[in-house]
Short mmCIF file of C-alpha atoms in Angstrom, two decimals:
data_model
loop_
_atom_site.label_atom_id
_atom_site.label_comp_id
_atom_site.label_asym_id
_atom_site.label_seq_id
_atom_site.Cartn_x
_atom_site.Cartn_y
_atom_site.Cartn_z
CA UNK A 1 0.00 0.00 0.00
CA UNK A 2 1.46 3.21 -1.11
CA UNK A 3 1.35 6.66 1.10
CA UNK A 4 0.72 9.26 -0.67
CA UNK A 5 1.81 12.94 0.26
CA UNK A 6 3.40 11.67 3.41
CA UNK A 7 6.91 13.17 4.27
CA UNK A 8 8.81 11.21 6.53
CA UNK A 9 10.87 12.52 9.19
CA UNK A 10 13.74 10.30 11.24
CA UNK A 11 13.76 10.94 14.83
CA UNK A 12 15.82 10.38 17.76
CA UNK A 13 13.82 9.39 20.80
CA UNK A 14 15.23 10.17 24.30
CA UNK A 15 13.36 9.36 27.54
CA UNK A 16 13.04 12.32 30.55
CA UNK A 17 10.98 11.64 33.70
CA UNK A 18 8.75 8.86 32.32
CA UNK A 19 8.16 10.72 29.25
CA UNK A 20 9.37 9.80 26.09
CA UNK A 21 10.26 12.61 23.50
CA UNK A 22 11.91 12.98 19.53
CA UNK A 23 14.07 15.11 17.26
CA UNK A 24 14.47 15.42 14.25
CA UNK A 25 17.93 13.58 13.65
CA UNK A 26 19.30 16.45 11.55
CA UNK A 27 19.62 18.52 14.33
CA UNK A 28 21.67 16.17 15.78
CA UNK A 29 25.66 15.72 16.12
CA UNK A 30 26.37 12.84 17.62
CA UNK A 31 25.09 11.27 21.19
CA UNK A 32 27.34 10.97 24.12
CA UNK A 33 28.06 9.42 27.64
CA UNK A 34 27.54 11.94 30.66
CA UNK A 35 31.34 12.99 31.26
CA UNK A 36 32.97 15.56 33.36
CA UNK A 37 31.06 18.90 32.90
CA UNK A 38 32.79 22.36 33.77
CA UNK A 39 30.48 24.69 35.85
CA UNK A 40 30.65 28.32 34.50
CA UNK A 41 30.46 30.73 37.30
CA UNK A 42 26.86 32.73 37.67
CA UNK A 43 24.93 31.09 35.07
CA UNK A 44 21.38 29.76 35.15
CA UNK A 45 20.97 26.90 37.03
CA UNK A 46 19.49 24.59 33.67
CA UNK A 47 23.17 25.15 32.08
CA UNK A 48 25.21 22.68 33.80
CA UNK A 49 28.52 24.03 32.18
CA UNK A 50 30.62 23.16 28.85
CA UNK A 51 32.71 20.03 27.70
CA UNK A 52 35.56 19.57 25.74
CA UNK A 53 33.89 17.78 22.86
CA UNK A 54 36.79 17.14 20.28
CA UNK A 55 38.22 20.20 20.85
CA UNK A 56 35.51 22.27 20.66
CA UNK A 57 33.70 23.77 23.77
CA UNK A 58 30.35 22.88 23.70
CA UNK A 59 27.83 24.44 26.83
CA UNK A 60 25.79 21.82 28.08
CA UNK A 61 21.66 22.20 29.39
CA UNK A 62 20.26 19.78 32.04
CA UNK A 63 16.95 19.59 29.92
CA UNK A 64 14.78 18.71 33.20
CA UNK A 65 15.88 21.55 34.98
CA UNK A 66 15.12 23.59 31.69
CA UNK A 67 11.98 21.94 31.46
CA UNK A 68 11.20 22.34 35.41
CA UNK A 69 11.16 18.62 35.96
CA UNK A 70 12.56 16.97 39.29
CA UNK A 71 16.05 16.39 39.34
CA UNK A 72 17.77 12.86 39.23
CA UNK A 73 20.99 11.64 39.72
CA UNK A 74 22.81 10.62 36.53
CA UNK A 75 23.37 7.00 35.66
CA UNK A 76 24.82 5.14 33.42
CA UNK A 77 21.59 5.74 30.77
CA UNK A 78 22.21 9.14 31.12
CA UNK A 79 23.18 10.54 27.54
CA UNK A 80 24.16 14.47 25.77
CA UNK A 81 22.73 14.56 22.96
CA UNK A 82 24.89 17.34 20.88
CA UNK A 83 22.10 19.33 18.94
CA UNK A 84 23.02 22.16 16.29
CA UNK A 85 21.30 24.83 16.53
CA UNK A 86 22.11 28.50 14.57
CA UNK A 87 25.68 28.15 14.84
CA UNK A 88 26.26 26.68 18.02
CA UNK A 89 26.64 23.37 18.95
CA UNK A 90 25.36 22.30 22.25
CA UNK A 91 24.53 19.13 24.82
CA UNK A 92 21.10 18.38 26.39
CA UNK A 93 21.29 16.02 28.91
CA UNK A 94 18.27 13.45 29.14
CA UNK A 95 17.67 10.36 31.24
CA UNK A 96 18.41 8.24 28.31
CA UNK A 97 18.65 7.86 24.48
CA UNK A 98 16.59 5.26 22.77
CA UNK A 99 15.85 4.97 19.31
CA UNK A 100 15.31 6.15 16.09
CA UNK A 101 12.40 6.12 14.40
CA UNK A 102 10.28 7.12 11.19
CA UNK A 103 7.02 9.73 12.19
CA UNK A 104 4.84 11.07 9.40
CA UNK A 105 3.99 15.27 9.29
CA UNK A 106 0.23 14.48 8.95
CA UNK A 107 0.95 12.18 12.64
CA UNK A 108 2.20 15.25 14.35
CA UNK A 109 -1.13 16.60 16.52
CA UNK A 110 -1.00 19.85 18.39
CA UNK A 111 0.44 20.15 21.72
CA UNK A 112 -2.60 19.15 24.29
CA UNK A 113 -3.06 21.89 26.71
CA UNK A 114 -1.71 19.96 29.26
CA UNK A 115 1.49 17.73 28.78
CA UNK A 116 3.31 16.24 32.00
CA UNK A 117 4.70 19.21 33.76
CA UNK A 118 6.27 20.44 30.98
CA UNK A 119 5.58 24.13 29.70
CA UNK A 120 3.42 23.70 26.22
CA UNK A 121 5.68 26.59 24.92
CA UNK A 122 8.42 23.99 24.72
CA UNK A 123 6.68 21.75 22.58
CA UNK A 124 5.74 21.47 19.31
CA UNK A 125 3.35 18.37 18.97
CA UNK A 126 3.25 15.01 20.39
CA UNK A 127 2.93 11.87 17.86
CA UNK A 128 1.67 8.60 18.13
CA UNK A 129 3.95 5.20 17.22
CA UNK A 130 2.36 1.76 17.78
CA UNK A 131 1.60 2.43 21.49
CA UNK A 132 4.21 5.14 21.98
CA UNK A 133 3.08 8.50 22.61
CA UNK A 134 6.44 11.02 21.80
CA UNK A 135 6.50 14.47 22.82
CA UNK A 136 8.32 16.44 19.76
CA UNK A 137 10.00 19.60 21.46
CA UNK A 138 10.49 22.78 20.06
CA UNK A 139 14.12 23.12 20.35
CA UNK A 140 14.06 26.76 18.89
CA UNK A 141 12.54 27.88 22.03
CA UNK A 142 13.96 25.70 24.37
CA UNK A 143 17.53 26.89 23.15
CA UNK A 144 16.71 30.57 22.23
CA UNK A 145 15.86 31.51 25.86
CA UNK A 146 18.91 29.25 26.75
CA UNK A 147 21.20 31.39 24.61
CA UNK A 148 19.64 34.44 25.56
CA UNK A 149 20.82 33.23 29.13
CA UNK A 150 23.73 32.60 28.38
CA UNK A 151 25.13 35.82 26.96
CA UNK A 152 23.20 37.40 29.73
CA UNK A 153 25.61 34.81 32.30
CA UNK A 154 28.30 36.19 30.09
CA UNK A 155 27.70 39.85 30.55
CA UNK A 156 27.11 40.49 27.37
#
């Protein structure tokens, strides 16, 4: 059976406080263990710091402090996912990293008004796979205010 007008879009999913999210695998780099993180004096508590990533210094965001979740030790699932975004490259840190996976544009429903604990601004849609429910995140906003707070931490 063929699809017709259906644009397919690969996906990363990533897990966060019993929630399961995606993005869109182009905006992704590469995925990474939690490592040593630097702390960057009098920033916002959601940036945990930079990394040495290959030689480049890439800031890193605890995405359930950014998203107001409860806070949880890292383990070994605990993953950075390095996102591009503008010109900067930069880690989110999520509970784990699971798959990837093919969603469909016409799939993507609006954001219900209410979504875990997470602020609707952050998100974009949610999708249904098999019995799956993933939260698609608008990383635009989530990062915009992010780098808005950082050049603010940086006194710029």
């Amino acid at each position: 059976m063929e699809q017709v007008n259906s644009t397919g879009i690969k996906v990363i999913s990533f897990s966060l406080q019993d929630e399961e999210y995606a993005i869109p695998v182009k905006q992704v780099g590469s995925i990474e263990r939690m490592q040593q993180i630097t702390r960057v004096p009098n920033t916002v508590s959601y940036i945990k710091g930079v990394i040495n990533l290959s030689g480049v210094v890439t800031p890193i965001i605890d995405l359930r402090k950014r998203f107001g979740l409860q806070e949880k030790a890292y383990d070994d699932s605990t993953r950075i996912i390095i996102v591009y975004y503008k010109e900067l490259e930069l880690g989110i840190i999520v509970d784990s990293a699971r798959d990837v996976i093919d969603i469909y544009e016409e799939d993507i429903e609006p954001t219900p008004e209410v979504i875990g604990s997470v602020d609707v601004d952050y998100i974009d849609g949610v999708t249904k796979v098999g019995n799956r429910l993933l939260i698609l995140p608008d990383l635009e906003k989530v990062l915009e205010q992010s780098e808005k707070d950082m050049k603010v931490s940086e006194g710029k």
